[in-house]
mmCIF file of C-alpha atoms in Angstrom:
data_model
loop_
_atom_site.group_PDB
_atom_site.id
_atom_site.type_symbol
_atom_site.label_atom_id
_atom_site.label_comp_id
_atom_site.label_asym_id
_atom_site.label_seq_id
_atom_site.Cartn_x
_atom_site.Cartn_y
_atom_site.Cartn_z
ATOM 1 C CA MET A 18 17.015 -7.905 -17.840
ATOM 2 C CA VAL A 19 14.220 -8.810 -15.128
ATOM 3 C CA PRO A 20 11.743 -6.236 -14.911
ATOM 4 C CA ALA A 21 12.031 -3.889 -11.804
ATOM 5 C CA GLU A 22 8.021 -5.114 -10.876
ATOM 6 C CA VAL A 23 9.672 -8.567 -9.940
ATOM 7 C CA PHE A 24 12.658 -7.410 -7.681
ATOM 8 C CA LEU A 25 10.043 -5.470 -6.280
ATOM 9 C CA THR A 26 7.526 -7.862 -5.870
ATOM 10 C CA PHE A 27 10.408 -10.642 -4.107
ATOM 11 C CA ILE A 28 11.068 -7.798 -1.618
ATOM 12 C CA LEU A 29 7.717 -7.772 -0.618
ATOM 13 C CA LEU A 30 7.080 -11.737 -0.367
ATOM 14 C CA LEU A 31 10.353 -11.649 1.759
ATOM 15 C CA SER A 32 9.433 -8.836 3.898
ATOM 16 C CA ILE A 33 5.752 -10.252 4.779
ATOM 17 C CA PHE A 34 7.128 -13.490 5.867
ATOM 18 C CA LEU A 35 9.963 -11.644 8.476
ATOM 19 C CA GLY A 36 6.865 -9.338 9.579
ATOM 20 C CA PHE A 37 5.121 -12.563 10.486
ATOM 21 C CA GLU A 38 8.001 -14.436 11.472
ATOM 22 C CA LEU A 39 8.625 -10.800 14.178
ATOM 23 C CA ILE A 40 5.680 -11.251 15.692
ATOM 24 C CA ASN A 41 5.624 -13.998 17.625
ATOM 25 C CA LYS A 42 4.594 -14.825 21.632
ATOM 26 C CA VAL A 43 4.313 -10.879 22.403
ATOM 27 C CA PRO A 44 3.164 -10.493 25.670
ATOM 28 C CA ALA A 45 -0.291 -9.286 26.401
ATOM 29 C CA THR A 46 0.882 -5.703 28.228
ATOM 30 C CA LEU A 47 2.720 -5.733 25.193
ATOM 31 C CA HIS A 48 0.013 -5.400 22.103
ATOM 32 C CA THR A 49 -0.892 -1.404 22.474
ATOM 33 C CA PRO A 50 2.990 -0.815 22.511
ATOM 34 C CA LEU A 51 3.535 -2.426 19.319
ATOM 35 C CA MET A 52 0.611 -1.473 17.841
ATOM 36 C CA SER A 53 1.586 2.095 17.773
ATOM 37 C CA GLY A 54 5.110 1.080 17.081
ATOM 38 C CA ALA A 55 4.204 -0.589 14.224
ATOM 39 C CA ASN A 56 1.632 2.256 13.487
ATOM 40 C CA ALA A 57 4.688 4.715 13.750
ATOM 41 C CA ILE A 58 7.079 2.032 10.871
ATOM 42 C CA SER A 59 3.986 2.278 8.377
ATOM 43 C CA GLY A 60 4.767 6.820 8.072
ATOM 44 C CA ILE A 61 7.075 5.638 5.873
ATOM 45 C CA THR A 62 5.051 6.756 3.024
ATOM 46 C CA LEU A 63 7.043 10.445 4.509
ATOM 47 C CA VAL A 64 10.007 9.210 2.100
ATOM 48 C CA GLY A 65 7.805 8.570 -1.022
ATOM 49 C CA ALA A 66 5.994 12.224 -0.026
ATOM 50 C CA VAL A 67 9.321 13.657 0.025
ATOM 51 C CA GLY A 68 10.499 11.655 -3.134
ATOM 52 C CA LEU A 69 7.125 12.781 -4.910
ATOM 53 C CA VAL A 70 7.248 16.575 -3.675
ATOM 54 C CA GLY A 71 11.215 16.627 -4.690
ATOM 55 C CA ALA A 72 10.774 15.691 -8.655
ATOM 56 C CA VAL A 73 8.315 17.783 -9.481
ATOM 57 C CA ASP A 74 9.156 21.446 -9.995
ATOM 58 C CA ASP A 75 5.885 23.494 -11.169
ATOM 59 C CA PRO A 76 3.564 23.882 -8.164
ATOM 60 C CA ASP A 77 0.601 22.134 -9.618
ATOM 61 C CA LEU A 78 -1.323 19.708 -7.981
ATOM 62 C CA SER A 79 0.572 16.534 -7.972
ATOM 63 C CA LYS A 80 2.720 18.872 -6.180
ATOM 64 C CA TRP A 81 0.429 19.934 -3.473
ATOM 65 C CA LEU A 82 -0.788 16.792 -2.896
ATOM 66 C CA GLY A 83 2.398 16.051 -1.832
ATOM 67 C CA VAL A 84 3.219 18.865 0.202
ATOM 68 C CA ALA A 85 -0.412 17.487 2.614
ATOM 69 C CA ALA A 86 0.564 14.009 2.397
ATOM 70 C CA VAL A 87 4.617 15.123 3.708
ATOM 71 C CA ALA A 88 2.508 16.393 6.713
ATOM 72 C CA PHE A 89 0.403 13.691 7.050
ATOM 73 C CA ALA A 90 3.127 11.567 7.169
ATOM 74 C CA SER A 91 5.039 13.471 9.290
ATOM 75 C CA ILE A 92 2.484 13.408 12.065
ATOM 76 C CA ASN A 93 2.428 9.810 11.555
ATOM 77 C CA VAL A 94 5.764 10.030 12.189
ATOM 78 C CA VAL A 95 6.425 11.953 14.665
ATOM 79 C CA GLY A 96 2.893 10.895 16.922
ATOM 80 C CA GLY A 97 3.538 7.682 16.270
ATOM 81 C CA TYR A 98 7.110 7.722 17.807
ATOM 82 C CA LEU A 99 6.571 10.159 20.672
ATOM 83 C CA VAL A 100 3.055 8.335 21.979
ATOM 84 C CA THR A 101 4.903 4.787 21.784
ATOM 85 C CA ASP A 102 7.441 5.711 24.258
ATOM 86 C CA ARG A 103 5.519 6.947 26.335
ATOM 87 C CA MET A 104 3.770 4.056 26.329
ATOM 88 C CA LEU A 105 6.751 2.322 27.494
ATOM 89 C CA ALA A 106 7.905 5.119 29.852
ATOM 90 C CA MET A 107 4.746 4.131 31.498
ATOM 91 C CA PHE A 108 5.648 0.544 31.514
ATOM 92 C CA LYS A 109 8.641 0.987 33.094
ATOM 93 C CA LYS A 110 7.403 3.249 36.071
ATOM 94 C CA LYS A 111 5.217 0.478 37.405
ATOM 95 C CA GLU A 112 7.046 -2.634 37.193
ATOM 96 C CA GLY A 113 10.311 -0.310 38.561
ATOM 97 C CA MET B 15 24.831 9.066 -4.673
ATOM 98 C CA GLU B 16 21.497 7.377 -5.754
ATOM 99 C CA ASN B 17 23.894 4.273 -4.575
ATOM 100 C CA ALA B 18 24.236 5.821 -1.585
ATOM 101 C CA ILE B 19 20.673 6.614 -0.751
ATOM 102 C CA GLN B 20 20.081 3.166 -1.607
ATOM 103 C CA PHE B 21 22.793 1.553 0.936
ATOM 104 C CA ALA B 22 20.679 3.945 3.014
ATOM 105 C CA TYR B 23 17.555 2.711 2.805
ATOM 106 C CA VAL B 24 19.021 -0.737 3.584
ATOM 107 C CA VAL B 25 20.249 0.449 6.862
ATOM 108 C CA SER B 26 16.816 2.298 7.375
ATOM 109 C CA ALA B 27 15.398 -0.978 6.691
ATOM 110 C CA ALA B 28 17.358 -3.794 9.209
ATOM 111 C CA LEU B 29 17.388 -1.455 12.231
ATOM 112 C CA PHE B 30 13.129 -1.422 10.914
ATOM 113 C CA ILE B 31 13.594 -4.968 11.573
ATOM 114 C CA PHE B 32 15.712 -4.663 14.354
ATOM 115 C CA GLY B 33 13.621 -2.506 16.371
ATOM 116 C CA LEU B 34 10.288 -4.043 15.758
ATOM 117 C CA LYS B 35 12.064 -7.952 17.070
ATOM 118 C CA GLN B 36 12.912 -5.508 20.546
ATOM 119 C CA LEU B 37 9.516 -4.141 20.893
ATOM 120 C CA GLY B 38 8.027 -7.242 21.309
ATOM 121 C CA SER B 39 9.408 -8.507 24.335
ATOM 122 C CA PRO B 40 9.547 -6.389 27.863
ATOM 123 C CA ASP B 41 13.090 -5.548 28.591
ATOM 124 C CA THR B 42 13.551 -4.085 25.223
ATOM 125 C CA ALA B 43 10.821 -2.707 23.926
ATOM 126 C CA ARG B 44 11.872 0.703 25.078
ATOM 127 C CA ARG B 45 14.971 0.612 22.998
ATOM 128 C CA GLY B 46 13.639 -1.389 20.225
ATOM 129 C CA ASN B 47 11.243 2.164 19.473
ATOM 130 C CA MET B 48 13.779 4.413 19.564
ATOM 131 C CA ILE B 49 15.985 1.938 17.647
ATOM 132 C CA SER B 50 12.375 2.216 14.385
ATOM 133 C CA SER B 51 12.744 5.592 14.494
ATOM 134 C CA ILE B 52 16.836 5.660 14.181
ATOM 135 C CA GLY B 53 15.697 3.805 11.078
ATOM 136 C CA MET B 54 13.062 6.284 9.894
ATOM 137 C CA LEU B 55 15.599 9.192 10.414
ATOM 138 C CA VAL B 56 17.691 7.696 7.933
ATOM 139 C CA ALA B 57 15.100 6.634 5.933
ATOM 140 C CA VAL B 58 14.461 10.256 5.520
ATOM 141 C CA VAL B 59 17.491 12.031 5.568
ATOM 142 C CA ALA B 60 18.375 9.437 2.619
ATOM 143 C CA ALA B 61 15.095 10.377 0.807
ATOM 144 C CA LEU B 62 16.665 14.202 0.727
ATOM 145 C CA LEU B 63 19.914 13.558 0.191
ATOM 146 C CA SER B 64 18.303 12.975 -3.625
ATOM 147 C CA GLN B 65 19.975 15.359 -6.022
ATOM 148 C CA GLY B 66 17.348 18.172 -7.652
ATOM 149 C CA ILE B 67 14.598 18.380 -4.296
ATOM 150 C CA ASP B 68 12.778 21.388 -3.569
ATOM 151 C CA TYR B 69 13.484 21.596 0.070
ATOM 152 C CA THR B 70 11.060 24.955 0.779
ATOM 153 C CA TRP B 71 7.614 23.127 0.215
ATOM 154 C CA ILE B 72 9.611 19.625 2.146
ATOM 155 C CA LEU B 73 10.300 21.560 5.081
ATOM 156 C CA ILE B 74 7.520 23.362 5.830
ATOM 157 C CA GLY B 75 4.997 19.940 5.719
ATOM 158 C CA VAL B 76 7.666 18.352 7.982
ATOM 159 C CA ALA B 77 7.401 21.151 10.090
ATOM 160 C CA ILE B 78 3.671 21.289 10.183
ATOM 161 C CA GLY B 79 3.036 17.607 10.563
ATOM 162 C CA GLY B 80 6.327 17.688 13.135
ATOM 163 C CA VAL B 81 4.700 19.980 15.530
ATOM 164 C CA VAL B 82 0.923 18.395 15.366
ATOM 165 C CA GLY B 83 2.080 15.183 15.713
ATOM 166 C CA ALA B 84 4.728 16.363 18.976
ATOM 167 C CA LEU B 85 1.815 18.034 20.745
ATOM 168 C CA ALA B 86 -0.624 15.567 20.196
ATOM 169 C CA ALA B 87 1.486 13.534 21.688
ATOM 170 C CA ARG B 88 2.753 14.993 24.095
ATOM 171 C CA LEU B 89 -0.731 16.409 25.466
ATOM 172 C CA VAL B 90 -3.077 13.477 25.076
ATOM 173 C CA GLU B 91 -4.125 11.718 28.547
ATOM 174 C CA MET B 92 -2.423 8.429 29.670
ATOM 175 C CA THR B 93 -6.315 6.974 29.100
ATOM 176 C CA SER B 94 -6.661 8.500 25.514
ATOM 177 C CA MET B 95 -3.738 6.799 24.399
ATOM 178 C CA PRO B 96 -4.930 3.943 21.714
ATOM 179 C CA GLU B 97 -7.533 6.814 20.313
ATOM 180 C CA MET B 98 -4.677 8.975 19.812
ATOM 181 C CA VAL B 99 -3.114 6.161 18.057
ATOM 182 C CA ALA B 100 -6.350 5.810 16.156
ATOM 183 C CA LEU B 101 -5.703 9.537 14.359
ATOM 184 C CA PHE B 102 -1.857 8.786 13.492
ATOM 185 C CA ASN B 103 -2.594 5.718 11.954
ATOM 186 C CA GLY B 104 -5.696 7.600 9.924
ATOM 187 C CA SER B 105 -2.644 10.373 8.918
ATOM 188 C CA GLY B 106 -0.774 6.871 7.795
ATOM 189 C CA GLY B 107 -3.962 6.219 5.905
ATOM 190 C CA ILE B 108 -4.038 9.775 3.933
ATOM 191 C CA ALA B 109 -0.603 10.426 3.603
ATOM 192 C CA SER B 110 -0.377 7.122 1.415
ATOM 193 C CA LEU B 111 -3.681 8.017 -0.691
ATOM 194 C CA LEU B 112 -1.690 11.410 -1.528
ATOM 195 C CA VAL B 113 0.914 10.195 -2.321
ATOM 196 C CA GLY B 114 -0.969 7.795 -4.355
ATOM 197 C CA ALA B 115 -2.870 10.147 -6.382
ATOM 198 C CA ALA B 116 0.106 12.602 -6.278
ATOM 199 C CA ALA B 117 1.845 9.333 -8.476
ATOM 200 C CA LEU B 118 -0.257 10.047 -11.232
ATOM 201 C CA ASP B 119 0.799 10.294 -14.731
ATOM 202 C CA PRO B 120 -2.091 8.619 -17.088
ATOM 203 C CA GLU B 121 0.928 9.245 -20.189
ATOM 204 C CA ASN B 122 3.884 7.360 -18.414
ATOM 205 C CA ASN B 123 2.471 4.889 -16.261
ATOM 206 C CA GLY B 124 2.161 1.493 -17.138
ATOM 207 C CA THR B 125 -1.147 -0.791 -15.957
ATOM 208 C CA PHE B 126 0.721 -1.955 -13.100
ATOM 209 C CA THR B 127 1.534 1.864 -11.918
ATOM 210 C CA LEU B 128 -1.874 2.327 -12.029
ATOM 211 C CA VAL B 129 -3.223 -0.638 -10.153
ATOM 212 C CA THR B 130 -0.585 -0.084 -7.335
ATOM 213 C CA ILE B 131 -1.646 3.311 -7.371
ATOM 214 C CA VAL B 132 -5.552 2.342 -6.986
ATOM 215 C CA LEU B 133 -4.209 -0.182 -4.314
ATOM 216 C CA SER B 134 -2.222 2.943 -2.397
ATOM 217 C CA ILE B 135 -5.703 4.621 -2.714
ATOM 218 C CA LEU B 136 -8.471 2.497 -2.553
ATOM 219 C CA ILE B 137 -6.472 1.231 0.976
ATOM 220 C CA GLY B 138 -5.344 4.464 2.067
ATOM 221 C CA GLY B 139 -8.830 5.535 2.019
ATOM 222 C CA LEU B 140 -10.759 3.006 3.823
ATOM 223 C CA THR B 141 -7.682 3.293 6.251
ATOM 224 C CA PHE B 142 -7.978 7.037 6.620
ATOM 225 C CA THR B 143 -12.237 6.730 7.498
ATOM 226 C CA GLY B 144 -11.816 3.310 9.795
ATOM 227 C CA SER B 145 -8.992 5.027 11.515
ATOM 228 C CA LEU B 146 -11.674 9.088 12.614
ATOM 229 C CA VAL B 147 -14.729 6.013 12.650
ATOM 230 C CA ALA B 148 -12.896 4.687 15.441
ATOM 231 C CA TYR B 149 -10.898 7.286 16.673
ATOM 232 C CA GLY B 150 -15.119 8.237 17.140
ATOM 233 C CA LYS B 151 -15.943 5.521 19.176
ATOM 234 C CA LEU B 152 -13.342 5.179 21.525
ATOM 235 C CA SER B 153 -13.725 9.234 22.348
ATOM 236 C CA GLU B 154 -17.236 8.391 22.710
ATOM 237 C CA LYS B 155 -17.629 11.615 20.704
ATOM 238 C CA ILE B 156 -19.852 9.395 18.377
ATOM 239 C CA SER B 157 -22.069 6.549 20.160
ATOM 240 C CA SER B 158 -19.543 3.389 20.626
ATOM 241 C CA ALA B 159 -22.653 1.158 19.959
ATOM 242 C CA PRO B 160 -22.636 -0.842 17.096
ATOM 243 C CA LEU B 161 -24.428 0.915 14.047
ATOM 244 C CA MET B 162 -26.831 -1.147 12.463
ATOM 245 C CA PHE B 163 -29.674 -0.954 9.721
ATOM 246 C CA VAL B 164 -31.539 -3.228 7.525
ATOM 247 C CA GLY B 165 -29.878 -4.083 4.350
ATOM 248 C CA GLN B 166 -26.313 -3.502 5.331
ATOM 249 C CA GLN B 167 -24.582 -6.054 4.311
ATOM 250 C CA VAL B 168 -25.799 -5.298 0.800
ATOM 251 C CA VAL B 169 -25.016 -2.133 0.913
ATOM 252 C CA ASN B 170 -21.489 -2.773 1.693
ATOM 253 C CA GLY B 171 -21.768 -5.420 -1.139
ATOM 254 C CA ALA B 172 -22.708 -3.018 -3.892
ATOM 255 C CA ILE B 173 -19.429 -0.600 -2.095
ATOM 256 C CA VAL B 174 -17.041 -3.341 -2.723
ATOM 257 C CA VAL B 175 -18.903 -4.243 -6.205
ATOM 258 C CA GLY B 176 -18.700 -0.535 -7.565
ATOM 259 C CA ILE B 177 -14.937 0.204 -5.448
ATOM 260 C CA LEU B 178 -13.567 -2.640 -8.144
ATOM 261 C CA GLY B 179 -15.726 -1.928 -11.503
ATOM 262 C CA SER B 180 -14.830 2.239 -11.350
ATOM 263 C CA ALA B 181 -11.113 1.090 -10.247
ATOM 264 C CA VAL B 182 -11.175 -1.680 -13.576
ATOM 265 C CA MET B 183 -13.010 1.674 -15.655
ATOM 266 C CA PHE B 184 -10.497 4.257 -14.075
ATOM 267 C CA CYS B 185 -6.884 1.562 -15.396
ATOM 268 C CA MET B 186 -8.378 1.348 -18.897
ATOM 269 C CA ASN B 187 -8.324 5.174 -19.246
ATOM 270 C CA PRO B 188 -6.373 6.677 -16.549
ATOM 271 C CA ALA B 189 -6.572 9.920 -18.662
ATOM 272 C CA ASP B 190 -10.284 10.346 -17.358
ATOM 273 C CA PRO B 191 -10.009 11.217 -13.316
ATOM 274 C CA THR B 192 -13.613 10.862 -12.470
ATOM 275 C CA TRP B 193 -13.700 7.217 -12.038
ATOM 276 C CA LEU B 194 -10.660 7.600 -9.410
ATOM 277 C CA TYR B 195 -12.719 9.787 -8.008
ATOM 278 C CA VAL B 196 -15.817 7.780 -7.747
ATOM 279 C CA VAL B 197 -13.162 5.017 -6.295
ATOM 280 C CA ILE B 198 -11.766 7.929 -3.472
ATOM 281 C CA GLY B 199 -15.721 8.674 -2.748
ATOM 282 C CA LEU B 200 -16.428 4.806 -2.065
ATOM 283 C CA SER B 201 -13.362 3.738 -0.200
ATOM 284 C CA LEU B 202 -13.888 6.829 2.230
ATOM 285 C CA LEU B 203 -17.394 5.157 2.218
ATOM 286 C CA PHE B 204 -16.483 2.164 2.630
ATOM 287 C CA GLY B 205 -13.898 2.902 5.836
ATOM 288 C CA ILE B 206 -16.934 3.876 7.783
ATOM 289 C CA MET B 207 -19.627 1.243 6.941
ATOM 290 C CA ALA B 208 -16.601 -1.195 7.345
ATOM 291 C CA VAL B 209 -16.327 0.235 11.460
ATOM 292 C CA ILE B 210 -19.713 1.545 12.464
ATOM 293 C CA PRO B 211 -21.112 -2.139 13.318
ATOM 294 C CA ILE B 212 -18.149 -2.685 15.678
ATOM 295 C CA GLY B 213 -19.040 -1.776 19.281
ATOM 296 C CA GLY B 214 -16.361 0.419 21.391
ATOM 297 C CA ALA B 215 -15.122 -2.320 22.877
ATOM 298 C CA ASP B 216 -13.475 -4.096 20.019
ATOM 299 C CA MET B 217 -11.690 -1.016 19.030
ATOM 300 C CA PRO B 218 -8.093 -2.120 20.319
ATOM 301 C CA VAL B 219 -8.296 -5.232 17.611
ATOM 302 C CA VAL B 220 -10.234 -3.367 15.035
ATOM 303 C CA ILE B 221 -6.876 -0.138 15.023
ATOM 304 C CA SER B 222 -4.398 -3.034 14.975
ATOM 305 C CA LEU B 223 -6.419 -4.233 12.000
ATOM 306 C CA LEU B 224 -6.076 -0.906 10.166
ATOM 307 C CA ASN B 225 -2.793 -0.295 11.117
ATOM 308 C CA SER B 226 -1.968 -3.535 8.953
ATOM 309 C CA TYR B 227 -3.938 -2.083 6.221
ATOM 310 C CA SER B 228 -1.675 1.173 6.709
ATOM 311 C CA GLY B 229 0.918 -0.559 6.419
ATOM 312 C CA LEU B 230 -0.234 -2.258 2.735
ATOM 313 C CA ALA B 231 -0.723 1.082 1.853
ATOM 314 C CA ALA B 232 2.365 2.499 2.296
ATOM 315 C CA CYS B 233 3.552 -0.752 0.504
ATOM 316 C CA ALA B 234 1.397 0.076 -2.788
ATOM 317 C CA ALA B 235 2.297 3.530 -2.355
ATOM 318 C CA GLY B 236 6.032 2.489 -2.941
ATOM 319 C CA PHE B 237 4.957 0.228 -6.056
ATOM 320 C CA ALA B 238 3.292 3.112 -7.465
ATOM 321 C CA VAL B 239 6.403 5.525 -6.827
ATOM 322 C CA ASN B 240 8.675 2.722 -7.342
ATOM 323 C CA ASN B 241 10.542 3.529 -3.797
ATOM 324 C CA ASN B 242 12.046 0.044 -1.636
ATOM 325 C CA ILE B 243 11.767 0.811 1.610
ATOM 326 C CA LEU B 244 7.773 1.491 1.413
ATOM 327 C CA ILE B 245 7.762 -2.086 0.193
ATOM 328 C CA VAL B 246 9.905 -3.125 3.042
ATOM 329 C CA ALA B 247 8.539 -1.231 5.781
ATOM 330 C CA GLY B 248 4.837 -1.184 4.630
ATOM 331 C CA SER B 249 5.088 -4.724 4.135
ATOM 332 C CA LEU B 250 6.281 -5.595 7.318
ATOM 333 C CA VAL B 251 4.221 -3.337 9.166
ATOM 334 C CA GLY B 252 1.385 -5.224 6.699
ATOM 335 C CA ALA B 253 2.097 -8.557 8.216
ATOM 336 C CA ALA B 254 3.400 -7.665 12.152
ATOM 337 C CA GLY B 255 -0.234 -5.612 12.352
ATOM 338 C CA ILE B 256 -2.220 -9.053 10.600
ATOM 339 C CA ILE B 257 -0.618 -11.264 13.493
ATOM 340 C CA LEU B 258 -1.034 -8.584 15.968
ATOM 341 C CA THR B 259 -4.529 -8.755 15.177
ATOM 342 C CA GLN B 260 -4.961 -12.190 15.710
ATOM 343 C CA ILE B 261 -3.074 -12.291 18.660
ATOM 344 C CA MET B 262 -5.385 -9.769 20.211
ATOM 345 C CA CYS B 263 -8.201 -11.619 19.652
ATOM 346 C CA LYS B 264 -6.572 -15.153 20.463
ATOM 347 C CA ALA B 265 -6.105 -13.197 23.902
ATOM 348 C CA MET B 266 -10.295 -12.393 23.991
ATOM 349 C CA ASN B 267 -10.929 -16.076 22.950
ATOM 350 C CA ARG B 268 -12.467 -15.132 19.753
ATOM 351 C CA SER B 269 -11.654 -14.679 16.143
ATOM 352 C CA LEU B 270 -11.207 -11.923 13.946
ATOM 353 C CA SER B 271 -14.554 -12.989 12.135
ATOM 354 C CA ASN B 272 -16.161 -12.335 15.016
ATOM 355 C CA VAL B 273 -14.908 -9.374 16.137
ATOM 356 C CA LEU B 274 -15.543 -7.997 12.962
ATOM 357 C CA PHE B 275 -18.825 -9.428 12.168
ATOM 358 C CA SER B 276 -20.042 -9.522 15.736
ATOM 359 C CA GLY B 277 -22.589 -6.242 15.088
ATOM 360 C CA PHE B 278 -23.781 -8.402 12.409
ATOM 361 C CA GLY B 279 -24.203 -11.461 15.356
ATOM 362 C CA SER B 280 -25.905 -9.574 18.079
ATOM 363 C CA GLY B 281 -28.394 -7.582 15.145
ATOM 364 C CA LYS B 282 -29.830 -11.033 14.728
ATOM 365 C CA GLN B 283 -30.104 -12.600 18.040
ATOM 366 C CA ASP B 284 -31.866 -9.575 18.785
ATOM 367 C CA THR B 285 -34.154 -9.849 16.068
ATOM 368 C CA THR B 286 -34.767 -13.241 16.889
#
């Protein structure tokens, strides 16, 4: 059995190449919304935090750290997507 | 059930990739953001479906964070959006730091996991304070001029050496949290030190770079808790953020190192 670390590193490598390829010839007006949209995706830490809080039964330090992580990551996710949407909505109005 | 959750993560990764692609062209950008947010929803719902989860605290955390984030995004002035993005980015960074710290289990963690825990704490920590400084500079809460002092580069070098040293010490005896506290403290300090010498006008580039870091922090946290979707989404953001930073620098006819060390350059010009 190949160790899990090897699979995970494979995934990492391919995702990095994909990330490089995805961002190509982006017009300057989209730089800020794209940055903001990508930032919202980095709130994916929320999934890791949810898993951690769910796995710990005792209300010990790990659990409270996990709950704080859930709250902060939720700010990142919810705020990030909403603010990106607001930026892009503004764009449409200007063009139309 | 576990298989279904993993497949849901695959779907969510596909939605992120498709969403990012569409975000790159003006006609589809808004739809792209929507698709990417659906990807996030799928991933979070899948994570919640894991068996034996205690929902109470998760829901409280999500509710607090969701309300704060939604209010901040709705109420912010149109002109203040970049600094709001910096704040959101900072909260993503601190979340990765906390996940790394919460994942620590000295008796069961192997060296590989310990290294990824240190990485998620280190990158998450410097993203957090770096983003706060970027926010402060953009909103003029602190002076947007480059802040320089004598021996700054020496101090920064010492911080980097300190971080590396204490990280190694921690990985060698993970049962003693002292070195971990040192890593946390120095990472937070390093985020501040890295951003204060950069002028306020260059902050958008800095935020883009910090955004890339917060992706890498999420990716490291993914290794620490063994979660594919964190690794995929985190490294996508990490790579996309670096490229975007490069593009933004090129649009200003400058190199990334020129932006990052611009304060040092201007300091030298002043003295000569």
